[in-house]
Coordinates of C-alpha atoms in Angstrom, one line a residue:
Chain A
M1 CA -8.9 -171.0 -156.2
L2 CA -7.2 -174.2 -157.1
T3 CA -8.6 -175.8 -154.3
R4 CA -12.1 -174.6 -155.1
R5 CA -11.5 -175.3 -159.0
S6 CA -10.7 -178.8 -158.0
L7 CA -13.4 -179.4 -155.8
L8 CA -16.0 -178.1 -158.4
L9 CA -14.6 -180.9 -160.6
A10 CA -14.9 -183.5 -157.9
G11 CA -18.6 -182.5 -157.8
S12 CA -19.2 -182.1 -161.4
A13 CA -17.3 -185.3 -162.0
L14 CA -20.2 -186.9 -159.9
A15 CA -23.1 -185.3 -161.5
A16 CA -21.9 -186.3 -165.4
A17 CA -24.3 -187.0 -167.8
P18 CA -25.9 -190.4 -166.6
L19 CA -27.3 -188.7 -164.0
L20 CA -29.3 -186.1 -165.6
P21 CA -32.8 -185.6 -165.3
A22 CA -34.3 -188.0 -167.8
R23 CA -36.7 -185.3 -168.7
L24 CA -34.4 -183.0 -169.8
R25 CA -32.9 -184.9 -172.4
A26 CA -33.8 -187.7 -174.7
Q27 CA -31.6 -190.2 -174.6
T28 CA -30.3 -189.4 -178.1
G29 CA -31.8 -186.5 -179.6
P30 CA -30.4 -182.9 -178.9
L31 CA -31.0 -180.6 -176.1
R32 CA -34.7 -180.2 -175.4
L33 CA -36.7 -179.0 -172.5
E34 CA -40.4 -180.2 -172.4
I35 CA -42.7 -177.9 -170.5
T36 CA -45.2 -180.2 -168.8
E37 CA -47.4 -180.1 -166.2
G38 CA -45.1 -182.1 -163.8
V39 CA -42.3 -180.5 -161.6
I40 CA -38.8 -180.1 -163.6
E41 CA -35.6 -179.6 -162.7
P42 CA -34.6 -176.3 -164.0
L43 CA -32.2 -176.8 -167.2
P44 CA -28.4 -175.1 -165.7
F45 CA -27.0 -173.0 -168.3
A46 CA -23.7 -170.7 -168.5
I47 CA -23.5 -167.4 -170.4
P48 CA -20.0 -166.1 -170.0
S49 CA -20.2 -162.2 -170.4
F50 CA -20.8 -161.1 -174.2
I51 CA -17.6 -160.1 -175.9
A52 CA -17.3 -156.3 -176.3
R53 CA -15.6 -155.9 -179.9
S54 CA -15.1 -152.4 -179.0
G55 CA -14.4 -150.3 -175.8
G56 CA -17.6 -148.7 -176.4
A57 CA -19.4 -151.7 -176.5
A58 CA -18.3 -153.1 -173.1
D59 CA -21.3 -151.8 -171.0
A60 CA -24.0 -152.5 -173.7
A61 CA -22.1 -156.2 -173.8
A62 CA -22.5 -156.3 -169.8
D63 CA -26.2 -155.2 -169.9
I64 CA -27.4 -157.4 -172.6
T65 CA -25.8 -160.4 -171.0
R66 CA -27.6 -159.8 -167.9
V67 CA -30.8 -159.0 -169.1
I68 CA -31.0 -162.3 -171.4
A69 CA -29.4 -164.6 -168.0
A70 CA -32.6 -162.6 -166.1
D71 CA -34.7 -163.6 -169.0
L72 CA -34.3 -167.2 -168.7
R73 CA -33.9 -167.1 -164.9
G74 CA -37.2 -165.6 -164.7
T75 CA -39.0 -168.5 -166.3
G76 CA -38.3 -171.0 -163.4
L77 CA -37.1 -173.3 -166.2
F78 CA -33.3 -172.2 -166.4
R79 CA -30.8 -171.9 -164.0
Q80 CA -27.9 -170.4 -164.3
I81 CA -24.6 -171.5 -163.1
P82 CA -22.6 -168.9 -161.2
E83 CA -19.6 -167.2 -163.5
T84 CA -17.4 -168.0 -161.0
A85 CA -17.6 -171.9 -161.3
Y86 CA -16.3 -171.7 -165.1
I87 CA -13.6 -173.5 -166.0
S88 CA -13.0 -172.0 -170.1
T89 CA -12.9 -168.4 -170.6
V90 CA -14.2 -167.4 -174.2
T91 CA -12.0 -164.7 -175.4
S92 CA -13.5 -164.9 -178.8
F93 CA -17.1 -165.5 -180.3
D94 CA -15.4 -167.8 -183.4
A95 CA -13.1 -169.6 -180.7
P96 CA -14.0 -173.7 -180.5
V97 CA -16.1 -174.3 -177.6
Q98 CA -14.2 -176.4 -175.1
Y99 CA -17.3 -178.3 -174.4
A100 CA -15.6 -180.9 -171.4
D101 CA -14.8 -177.6 -169.6
W102 CA -18.8 -177.0 -169.7
Q103 CA -19.7 -180.3 -169.2
A104 CA -17.5 -180.5 -166.1
I105 CA -19.6 -177.8 -164.5
N106 CA -22.9 -179.6 -165.6
A107 CA -23.9 -176.6 -168.0
Q108 CA -26.4 -178.1 -170.5
A109 CA -26.7 -175.0 -172.8
L110 CA -24.1 -172.5 -173.5
I111 CA -24.7 -169.2 -174.6
V112 CA -22.0 -167.3 -176.2
G113 CA -21.8 -163.7 -177.7
E114 CA -20.3 -160.3 -178.9
V115 CA -21.3 -156.9 -179.3
E116 CA -20.4 -154.3 -181.4
E117 CA -20.7 -151.0 -181.9
S118 CA -20.7 -148.8 -185.3
G119 CA -22.0 -145.4 -185.2
G120 CA -24.6 -145.3 -182.6
R121 CA -26.1 -149.3 -183.8
L122 CA -25.3 -151.9 -182.2
V123 CA -24.6 -155.5 -183.8
V124 CA -25.3 -158.4 -181.3
R125 CA -24.4 -162.1 -182.1
F126 CA -25.1 -165.1 -180.6
R127 CA -24.7 -168.8 -180.6
L128 CA -26.4 -171.4 -178.7
F129 CA -24.4 -175.2 -177.8
D130 CA -25.5 -178.1 -176.8
V131 CA -23.1 -178.8 -174.1
F132 CA -23.3 -182.4 -173.9
S133 CA -23.9 -183.5 -177.2
G134 CA -21.3 -181.0 -178.2
Q135 CA -22.9 -179.5 -180.9
P136 CA -24.5 -175.9 -182.0
L137 CA -28.3 -175.9 -181.1
G138 CA -29.2 -173.4 -184.3
E139 CA -27.4 -171.4 -186.3
G140 CA -25.6 -168.2 -184.9
L141 CA -27.7 -165.0 -185.2
Q142 CA -27.1 -161.3 -185.5
F143 CA -29.5 -158.6 -184.2
V144 CA -28.6 -155.1 -185.6
G145 CA -30.6 -152.2 -183.6
P146 CA -30.0 -148.7 -182.5
R147 CA -27.8 -148.5 -178.9
E148 CA -30.8 -147.3 -177.2
G149 CA -32.6 -150.4 -178.1
W150 CA -30.5 -153.1 -176.4
R151 CA -33.0 -154.2 -174.3
R152 CA -34.9 -155.3 -177.1
M153 CA -32.0 -157.0 -178.8
A154 CA -31.4 -158.6 -175.3
H155 CA -35.2 -160.2 -175.1
Q156 CA -34.7 -161.1 -178.6
V157 CA -31.5 -163.3 -178.3
A158 CA -33.2 -164.8 -175.2
D159 CA -36.2 -165.3 -177.0
Q160 CA -34.2 -167.4 -179.6
V161 CA -32.7 -169.6 -176.7
Y162 CA -36.2 -170.1 -174.8
Q163 CA -37.6 -171.3 -178.2
R164 CA -34.9 -173.6 -179.4
I165 CA -34.6 -175.4 -176.1
T166 CA -38.2 -175.6 -175.3
G167 CA -39.9 -175.6 -178.8
E168 CA -42.3 -172.9 -177.6
G169 CA -42.0 -169.4 -178.6
G170 CA -40.7 -166.4 -176.4
Y171 CA -42.5 -164.2 -174.9
F172 CA -39.6 -161.6 -173.6
D173 CA -39.5 -159.3 -176.5
T174 CA -43.1 -158.1 -175.5
R175 CA -44.6 -155.2 -173.6
V176 CA -47.4 -155.2 -170.9
A177 CA -50.0 -152.5 -170.6
F178 CA -51.2 -151.7 -167.1
V179 CA -53.0 -149.4 -164.7
H180 CA -50.8 -147.8 -162.5
E181 CA -52.3 -146.8 -159.4
E182 CA -51.4 -143.8 -156.5
G183 CA -53.2 -142.7 -153.4
P184 CA -55.3 -144.1 -150.6
K185 CA -57.7 -147.2 -151.5
N186 CA -60.9 -144.9 -151.4
A187 CA -59.5 -142.4 -153.6
R188 CA -57.1 -143.8 -156.1
L189 CA -55.7 -142.0 -159.0
K190 CA -55.3 -144.4 -162.2
R191 CA -53.2 -143.9 -165.1
I192 CA -52.5 -146.2 -168.3
A193 CA -48.9 -147.1 -168.6
I194 CA -46.7 -149.5 -170.6
M195 CA -43.6 -151.2 -170.1
D196 CA -41.6 -153.9 -171.0
Y197 CA -42.5 -157.1 -169.7
D198 CA -40.1 -157.2 -167.0
G199 CA -40.8 -153.7 -165.9
A200 CA -38.2 -152.0 -167.6
N201 CA -39.1 -148.6 -170.2
V202 CA -42.5 -147.6 -168.1
Q203 CA -44.1 -144.7 -169.9
F204 CA -47.3 -143.3 -168.8
L205 CA -50.1 -142.9 -171.6
T206 CA -52.7 -141.2 -169.6
D207 CA -52.5 -138.3 -166.5
S208 CA -54.3 -139.0 -163.1
R209 CA -57.1 -137.0 -163.9
S210 CA -59.7 -139.1 -165.1
L211 CA -60.2 -143.0 -163.4
V212 CA -59.3 -145.6 -166.3
L213 CA -59.4 -149.3 -166.3
A214 CA -58.5 -152.1 -167.9
P215 CA -56.3 -151.6 -171.2
R216 CA -55.8 -154.2 -174.0
F217 CA -53.8 -154.4 -176.9
S218 CA -54.6 -154.3 -180.6
P219 CA -53.4 -157.9 -182.2
T220 CA -50.4 -155.9 -183.5
G221 CA -49.4 -154.3 -180.5
D222 CA -49.5 -150.6 -181.8
R223 CA -52.8 -149.5 -180.2
I224 CA -54.6 -149.8 -176.8
I225 CA -58.4 -149.8 -175.8
Y226 CA -59.3 -149.3 -172.5
T227 CA -62.5 -147.4 -170.5
S228 CA -61.7 -143.8 -169.2
Y229 CA -64.4 -141.7 -167.0
E230 CA -62.7 -138.4 -168.8
S231 CA -66.2 -137.6 -170.1
G232 CA -67.9 -138.5 -166.8
Q233 CA -69.0 -141.3 -167.7
P234 CA -67.3 -144.6 -168.2
R235 CA -66.6 -144.9 -171.8
V236 CA -64.6 -147.1 -174.2
Y237 CA -61.4 -145.2 -175.6
V238 CA -58.7 -146.5 -178.3
M239 CA -55.1 -144.9 -178.3
D240 CA -52.2 -145.3 -180.5
V241 CA -49.1 -146.3 -178.2
A242 CA -46.7 -144.6 -181.0
T243 CA -48.3 -141.0 -180.7
V244 CA -50.1 -141.5 -177.5
T245 CA -53.3 -139.9 -179.1
R246 CA -56.7 -141.3 -178.1
R247 CA -60.2 -140.9 -179.6
P248 CA -63.5 -142.5 -178.2
L249 CA -64.5 -145.5 -179.5
E250 CA -67.6 -144.4 -180.8
A251 CA -70.4 -141.6 -180.3
I252 CA -73.0 -143.0 -177.8
S253 CA -75.6 -141.1 -176.3
A254 CA -75.1 -139.6 -172.9
G255 CA -76.0 -142.0 -169.7
N256 CA -74.9 -145.3 -171.7
M257 CA -72.0 -146.7 -170.0
T258 CA -69.4 -148.3 -172.6
F259 CA -67.1 -150.9 -171.0
S260 CA -65.2 -154.0 -170.8
P261 CA -63.1 -153.4 -174.5
R262 CA -61.2 -156.3 -176.4
F263 CA -60.2 -156.5 -179.8
T264 CA -60.9 -159.4 -182.4
P265 CA -58.5 -161.3 -183.6
D266 CA -58.1 -159.6 -187.0
G267 CA -58.0 -156.0 -185.1
G268 CA -60.5 -154.9 -187.4
S269 CA -63.1 -154.7 -184.6
V270 CA -63.8 -154.2 -181.0
V271 CA -66.5 -156.1 -178.7
F272 CA -67.2 -154.5 -175.3
S273 CA -70.2 -153.9 -173.0
M274 CA -72.7 -151.3 -172.9
E275 CA -75.2 -150.4 -170.4
Q276 CA -78.4 -149.2 -171.2
G277 CA -81.3 -148.8 -168.4
G278 CA -78.8 -150.8 -165.9
N279 CA -78.7 -153.4 -168.1
S280 CA -75.2 -154.9 -169.7
D281 CA -74.7 -156.7 -172.8
I282 CA -72.1 -157.3 -175.2
Y283 CA -71.6 -155.4 -179.0
R284 CA -69.2 -155.6 -181.8
V285 CA -68.1 -152.7 -183.7
G286 CA -65.6 -151.4 -186.3
V287 CA -62.4 -150.0 -184.9
D288 CA -63.4 -147.1 -186.7
G289 CA -66.7 -146.8 -184.5
G290 CA -69.0 -148.3 -187.0
G291 CA -71.4 -150.9 -187.8
R292 CA -72.6 -151.7 -184.2
T293 CA -73.9 -154.9 -183.9
Q294 CA -75.6 -156.5 -180.7
L295 CA -74.3 -160.0 -179.7
T296 CA -76.2 -161.1 -176.6
N297 CA -79.4 -159.6 -175.6
A298 CA -80.5 -160.8 -171.9
P299 CA -81.6 -159.0 -168.9
S300 CA -78.5 -160.1 -167.1
I301 CA -75.0 -158.9 -166.9
E302 CA -72.9 -159.9 -169.9
T303 CA -69.3 -158.8 -170.2
A304 CA -65.8 -159.4 -170.3
P305 CA -66.0 -161.0 -173.9
S306 CA -62.7 -162.7 -175.4
F307 CA -62.7 -164.1 -178.9
S308 CA -60.9 -167.4 -179.5
P309 CA -57.9 -167.0 -181.8
D310 CA -59.5 -168.1 -185.3
G311 CA -62.6 -165.4 -184.4
S312 CA -65.2 -168.5 -184.9
E313 CA -66.4 -168.4 -181.0
M314 CA -66.6 -165.9 -178.1
A315 CA -66.3 -166.6 -174.2
F316 CA -68.0 -164.0 -172.1
E317 CA -69.5 -164.2 -168.6
S318 CA -72.9 -163.7 -167.7
D319 CA -75.0 -164.0 -164.4
R320 CA -78.0 -165.2 -166.2
T321 CA -78.4 -167.9 -163.9
G322 CA -78.1 -165.5 -161.0
V323 CA -74.4 -166.3 -160.6
Q324 CA -71.2 -165.2 -162.6
Q325 CA -70.7 -168.3 -165.0
I326 CA -68.7 -168.3 -168.3
Y327 CA -70.4 -168.9 -171.7
V328 CA -69.1 -169.8 -175.1
M329 CA -70.9 -168.4 -178.0
P330 CA -70.6 -168.5 -182.2
S331 CA -68.7 -165.1 -182.5
G332 CA -71.5 -164.0 -184.8
G333 CA -74.0 -164.2 -182.6
G334 CA -76.1 -167.4 -181.6
E335 CA -76.8 -169.7 -178.8
A336 CA -74.0 -169.5 -175.5
R337 CA -73.4 -172.6 -173.9
R338 CA -72.1 -172.5 -170.5
I339 CA -68.7 -174.1 -169.8
S340 CA -67.7 -173.5 -166.1
Q341 CA -69.3 -176.2 -164.2
G342 CA -67.5 -176.0 -160.7
T343 CA -69.0 -174.0 -157.5
G344 CA -68.6 -170.6 -157.2
R345 CA -68.3 -167.6 -159.6
Y346 CA -66.6 -167.7 -162.9
G347 CA -65.5 -164.5 -164.8
T348 CA -62.8 -162.7 -166.9
P349 CA -62.4 -165.7 -169.7
V350 CA -59.5 -165.2 -171.7
W351 CA -58.9 -167.2 -174.6
S352 CA -55.0 -168.5 -175.2
P353 CA -53.5 -167.4 -177.8
R354 CA -52.8 -170.8 -178.6
G355 CA -56.4 -171.8 -178.6
D356 CA -56.0 -174.5 -176.1
Y357 CA -57.2 -173.2 -173.0
I358 CA -59.5 -170.4 -171.5
A359 CA -58.1 -168.6 -168.4
F360 CA -60.6 -167.0 -166.0
T361 CA -60.8 -165.6 -162.5
K362 CA -62.9 -167.6 -159.9
Q363 CA -64.1 -166.6 -156.7
E364 CA -65.5 -169.0 -154.0
A365 CA -65.7 -168.8 -150.1
G366 CA -64.0 -165.4 -149.9
R367 CA -61.2 -166.7 -151.8
F368 CA -60.2 -165.3 -155.9
H369 CA -58.2 -167.9 -157.8
I370 CA -56.7 -167.5 -161.4
G371 CA -57.4 -171.0 -163.0
V372 CA -57.0 -172.4 -166.7
M373 CA -59.8 -174.7 -168.4
R374 CA -60.2 -176.4 -171.8
T375 CA -62.3 -174.6 -174.2
N376 CA -65.4 -176.8 -173.5
G377 CA -65.0 -176.4 -169.4
S378 CA -63.1 -179.6 -168.8
E379 CA -60.0 -179.9 -166.9
E380 CA -60.4 -177.1 -165.0
R381 CA -57.3 -176.0 -162.7
L382 CA -56.4 -173.4 -160.2
L383 CA -53.3 -172.0 -160.5
T384 CA -53.2 -169.4 -157.4
A385 CA -55.4 -168.4 -154.6
S386 CA -55.5 -165.3 -152.5
F387 CA -57.7 -162.6 -151.2
L388 CA -57.9 -161.0 -154.5
D389 CA -56.7 -162.6 -157.8
E390 CA -58.4 -161.3 -161.0
G391 CA -57.7 -160.6 -164.5
P392 CA -55.8 -163.1 -166.0
T393 CA -53.7 -162.0 -169.3
W394 CA -51.7 -164.6 -171.8
A395 CA -48.3 -164.6 -172.7
P396 CA -47.9 -164.5 -176.3
N397 CA -47.0 -168.4 -176.2
G398 CA -49.9 -169.3 -174.2
R399 CA -47.5 -170.5 -171.3
V400 CA -47.7 -168.0 -168.6
L401 CA -50.2 -165.6 -167.3
M402 CA -50.1 -162.4 -165.9
F403 CA -52.7 -160.7 -163.1
T404 CA -53.9 -158.7 -160.5
R405 CA -53.3 -159.7 -157.1
E406 CA -54.6 -157.1 -154.4
T407 CA -54.1 -157.6 -150.7
A408 CA -56.4 -157.0 -148.1
G409 CA -57.4 -154.0 -145.7
A410 CA -57.4 -150.4 -145.6
D411 CA -53.8 -150.5 -146.6
G412 CA -54.5 -152.9 -149.0
A413 CA -52.6 -152.6 -152.7
P414 CA -52.8 -154.2 -155.9
A415 CA -49.6 -155.8 -157.7
V416 CA -49.1 -157.4 -161.2
Y417 CA -47.9 -161.3 -160.6
S418 CA -47.1 -163.9 -163.2
V419 CA -47.5 -167.5 -162.9
D420 CA -47.3 -170.4 -165.6
I421 CA -50.0 -172.6 -166.5
S422 CA -49.0 -175.5 -164.4
G423 CA -49.1 -173.2 -161.4
R424 CA -45.5 -172.8 -161.1
N425 CA -43.3 -170.1 -161.0
L426 CA -45.4 -167.6 -159.3
Q427 CA -43.8 -164.1 -159.1
R428 CA -44.6 -160.5 -158.6
V429 CA -43.8 -158.4 -161.8
A430 CA -41.9 -155.3 -161.4
T431 CA -43.8 -152.0 -161.4
P432 CA -43.0 -148.5 -160.4
G433 CA -45.8 -148.4 -157.8
M434 CA -49.1 -150.0 -157.2
A435 CA -50.4 -151.7 -160.5
S436 CA -53.3 -153.6 -161.8
D437 CA -55.1 -154.9 -165.0
P438 CA -51.7 -155.9 -166.8
A439 CA -52.8 -156.8 -170.5
W440 CA -49.9 -158.8 -172.5
S441 CA -49.2 -157.4 -176.0
P442 CA -48.6 -159.9 -178.8
R443 CA -45.1 -160.4 -180.1
L444 CA -43.9 -157.2 -181.2
P445 CA -43.2 -157.1 -184.9
Chain B
M1 CA -72.2 -108.6 -152.8
T2 CA -70.3 -110.8 -154.7
F3 CA -67.3 -110.7 -152.9
R4 CA -69.3 -111.7 -149.8
F5 CA -71.3 -114.9 -151.6
R6 CA -68.0 -115.9 -152.9
A7 CA -66.4 -115.9 -149.5
S8 CA -69.2 -118.1 -147.8
A9 CA -69.2 -120.4 -150.9
L10 CA -65.4 -120.6 -149.9
L11 CA -66.3 -121.8 -146.5
L12 CA -68.7 -124.0 -147.1
T13 CA -66.0 -125.8 -149.7
A14 CA -63.4 -125.9 -146.9
A15 CA -66.5 -127.3 -144.3
L16 CA -67.1 -129.9 -147.1
A17 CA -63.8 -130.9 -147.0
L18 CA -63.0 -131.1 -143.6
S19 CA -65.9 -133.4 -142.9
A20 CA -64.5 -135.8 -145.9
C21 CA -61.2 -135.7 -144.3
A22 CA -63.1 -136.9 -141.2
Q23 CA -64.4 -139.7 -142.7
G24 CA -60.8 -140.4 -144.2
G25 CA -60.9 -139.0 -147.5
L26 CA -62.9 -137.5 -150.2
R27 CA -66.1 -139.2 -151.9
D28 CA -67.5 -138.9 -155.2
G29 CA -70.4 -137.5 -153.9
D30 CA -68.7 -134.7 -152.1
T31 CA -66.9 -133.5 -155.3
T32 CA -70.2 -133.1 -157.0
T33 CA -71.7 -131.3 -154.1
L34 CA -69.6 -129.1 -153.6
P35 CA -72.0 -126.3 -153.8
G36 CA -73.4 -123.7 -156.5
A37 CA -75.6 -121.1 -156.4
G38 CA -77.8 -122.9 -154.3
G39 CA -75.1 -124.1 -151.5
A40 CA -75.4 -126.9 -149.5
G41 CA -76.7 -125.0 -146.9
S42 CA -77.7 -125.7 -143.4
I43 CA -79.3 -129.0 -142.0
S44 CA -82.0 -127.1 -140.6
D45 CA -83.0 -125.8 -143.8
P46 CA -85.4 -128.5 -145.0
T47 CA -84.4 -127.3 -148.8
S48 CA -80.8 -127.8 -148.5
I49 CA -78.5 -130.6 -149.9
A50 CA -76.7 -131.2 -146.1
Y51 CA -81.1 -132.0 -145.5
F52 CA -81.2 -134.2 -148.1
N53 CA -78.1 -135.9 -147.4
Q54 CA -78.2 -136.3 -144.0
V55 CA -81.8 -136.0 -142.9
V56 CA -83.5 -138.1 -146.1
G57 CA -80.7 -139.9 -146.4
D58 CA -78.4 -139.8 -150.0
R59 CA -77.8 -143.9 -150.3
V60 CA -79.5 -147.3 -149.7
L61 CA -77.3 -150.2 -149.3
F62 CA -77.8 -153.8 -151.0
A63 CA -77.1 -157.2 -150.3
V64 CA -74.1 -159.4 -151.6
D65 CA -74.5 -159.3 -155.8
Q66 CA -77.9 -157.8 -155.4
S67 CA -79.6 -154.7 -156.6
T68 CA -83.2 -155.4 -155.3
L69 CA -84.2 -152.4 -152.9
T70 CA -85.0 -153.9 -149.1
P71 CA -87.9 -152.5 -147.7
A72 CA -85.4 -150.1 -145.7
A73 CA -84.1 -149.0 -148.8
Q74 CA -87.6 -148.0 -150.4
A75 CA -88.2 -145.8 -147.2
T76 CA -85.2 -144.0 -147.7
L77 CA -86.2 -143.5 -151.7
D78 CA -89.8 -142.6 -150.7
G79 CA -88.3 -139.8 -148.8
Q80 CA -85.9 -138.8 -151.7
A81 CA -89.0 -138.6 -154.1
Q82 CA -90.6 -136.2 -152.1
W83 CA -87.9 -134.1 -151.2
L84 CA -87.2 -134.2 -154.9
L85 CA -90.4 -133.3 -156.1
T86 CA -90.8 -130.4 -153.3
N87 CA -87.5 -129.2 -154.2
T88 CA -87.7 -129.5 -158.3
E89 CA -84.8 -126.9 -158.8
Y90 CA -82.4 -129.6 -158.0
S91 CA -81.1 -132.4 -160.6
V92 CA -79.7 -135.7 -159.6
L93 CA -77.0 -138.0 -160.5
I94 CA -77.1 -141.7 -159.0
E95 CA -73.9 -143.2 -158.4
G96 CA -73.7 -147.3 -158.0
H97 CA -71.4 -148.8 -156.2
A98 CA -70.1 -152.3 -155.2
D99 CA -68.2 -153.9 -152.3
E100 CA -64.1 -155.0 -153.6
Q101 CA -65.3 -159.0 -153.8
G102 CA -66.1 -158.9 -157.3
T103 CA -64.3 -158.9 -160.5
R104 CA -63.7 -155.2 -161.7
E105 CA -66.0 -155.6 -164.8
Y106 CA -68.6 -157.3 -163.6
N107 CA -68.7 -155.0 -160.5
L108 CA -68.9 -152.2 -162.9
A109 CA -72.0 -153.8 -164.2
L110 CA -73.7 -154.2 -161.0
G111 CA -73.1 -150.6 -159.9
A112 CA -75.0 -149.5 -163.0
R113 CA -77.9 -152.0 -162.2
R114 CA -78.0 -150.6 -158.8
A115 CA -78.1 -147.3 -160.1
A116 CA -80.6 -148.1 -162.4
A117 CA -82.8 -149.6 -159.6
V118 CA -82.7 -146.6 -157.6
R119 CA -83.6 -144.7 -160.7
D120 CA -86.7 -146.8 -161.9
Y121 CA -88.1 -146.5 -158.2
L122 CA -87.9 -142.6 -157.9
V123 CA -89.2 -142.4 -161.4
S124 CA -92.0 -144.7 -160.2
R125 CA -92.9 -142.1 -157.6
G126 CA -92.9 -139.2 -159.6
V127 CA -89.8 -137.9 -160.1
P128 CA -89.3 -137.1 -164.0
A129 CA -86.7 -139.2 -165.5
G130 CA -85.5 -136.3 -167.2
R131 CA -83.7 -135.2 -163.9
L132 CA -82.3 -138.1 -163.0
N133 CA -78.8 -139.6 -164.3
T134 CA -76.7 -142.4 -163.4
I135 CA -73.1 -143.7 -163.3
S136 CA -71.5 -146.5 -162.0
Y137 CA -68.2 -146.6 -160.1
G138 CA -67.9 -150.4 -159.7
K139 CA -65.9 -151.0 -156.8
E140 CA -63.4 -148.0 -158.0
R141 CA -64.7 -145.7 -154.9
P142 CA -65.2 -147.3 -151.6
I143 CA -66.2 -145.3 -148.8
E144 CA -64.8 -147.9 -146.1
I145 CA -61.7 -149.4 -146.7
C146 CA -61.5 -152.6 -144.4
S147 CA -61.9 -155.7 -146.0
A148 CA -64.6 -156.9 -143.9
E149 CA -68.6 -157.0 -144.3
A150 CA -68.8 -154.1 -142.1
C151 CA -67.1 -152.3 -144.7
Y152 CA -68.7 -153.9 -147.6
Q153 CA -72.1 -153.1 -146.7
Q154 CA -71.6 -149.8 -146.4
N155 CA -69.5 -149.8 -150.0
R156 CA -72.3 -152.0 -151.8
R157 CA -74.5 -148.4 -152.2
A158 CA -76.3 -146.4 -154.4
V159 CA -75.8 -142.7 -153.5
T160 CA -78.4 -139.9 -154.7
V161 CA -76.3 -137.0 -155.4
V162 CA -78.3 -133.6 -155.6
S163 CA -76.8 -130.6 -157.0
F164 CA -78.6 -127.1 -157.5
G165 CA -79.7 -126.8 -161.3
T166 CA -82.1 -128.5 -163.6
G167 CA -79.7 -129.7 -166.0
V168 CA -76.5 -132.2 -166.0

């Protein structure tokens, strides 16, 4: 033990402040990690197990610490220093921080917390420290919630840490709607499901009797809109997540398929595709089903609409030139301009919640890619490549995407993956089985 | 009488299920062609659904990302139209499908376009539009499951599913 500690001390002395990657720290200012497009060195952090203020809070304290650490590690931007390397022991939430001990193991950020339980409620407090400046980074914060909500509180702490260090909003206290799949490739059963962004707390919202496709969240996260075959024809349904009750979006005469629904940014309307006589165009209707207006009118396929966050423009895909391409038009209707300029087929445009990029699926030479481009089509960048990648969805901070990746062959199966917008940190997202069509929720209220 | 009738319907159902298994799984067409009072019947009976499916041909295939009917497809549909005009007690659901090489919602629209191409052709050959309904499955229900053109070309299809009864 002594030997080990001294070795670590010797190593950390070599790795002291002057050798820190410049991008992680300004020469003077506080701890800051810039999310740039270059390769970055993950920022080392220490998170001693949160202190349990009572015996009843011990499990929660350990679980919360574990989830916070997993959130941060999962971004690919942070590296957790193993607890075995720690020199200091944190015995009290209010004790002065021994900065030298954390500097010695090259922890740049230190997260200290405590958990208290009283009357079935948890109180979670945390502080974040900039180890090399020897200062707290932001104020200490306290979260209070029901015991069963411990995961949310952990994600909220991690969101705070992420935000304070990167300057970007966190995305851990979010949920993901997706399609759970079972059965052989030619007879798949599909169910709409919802889970925490990290795969915890899975809840099924539909049974497997009807084929269901492509859920999307409302801007407040309390409703999901999706396509179901339950009436016999593909048709758009609106579901209230809390009560798990659903209704058709609007009354449609038989024979007209409706599909590809998305909410408008104000949550008051839904844009979707409707097929008539084999031709699909994009329509807008109030979320109560009233006041339908037609937004595109062409003999080609118009689908996959996505509004800009300010509601002024709408991206969509069309094969009006004979090949699937991405267009942008004023959201009230009017002339559409093509923005995808490369070779191949472009579909499923999704406007970033920050308004700076449009994510898309690209198909070329038998391969599929997830990519991003500026909203005028410039700076196209492909983030992934595989047999079949499709359907990107944005984290609420506009810096990470999830999508469906399906493997080839008779045993081919879909799974949900995430990648950040620089193309780094490709990861499979935990799901209870085969899964497709992820939709990332907004930040939860 | 009633008992015997039901028994034969059950046997027929079992036979269909077996043939579906032999092909590697249930097809949407199979679930909707389970016999009603008319039955799928024998392939030797030219008024039977079995005859329509196997002798006339219940499906046409499409080129990649296309809904244009090839001469071969038109010949098949000419046969379908003729059969439907002779066997007026059957109604029709035309399923449009796509292969897996496309995005989900686009393929749904593409399947609808293929189903409509078949419906329009049958109408042009005199089949009353009121007997014809369409549905798209996009890439959701492949009949062949390999990831190669040999399978894809079988999946880019429109299947004319006939069932006994005039209303759907």
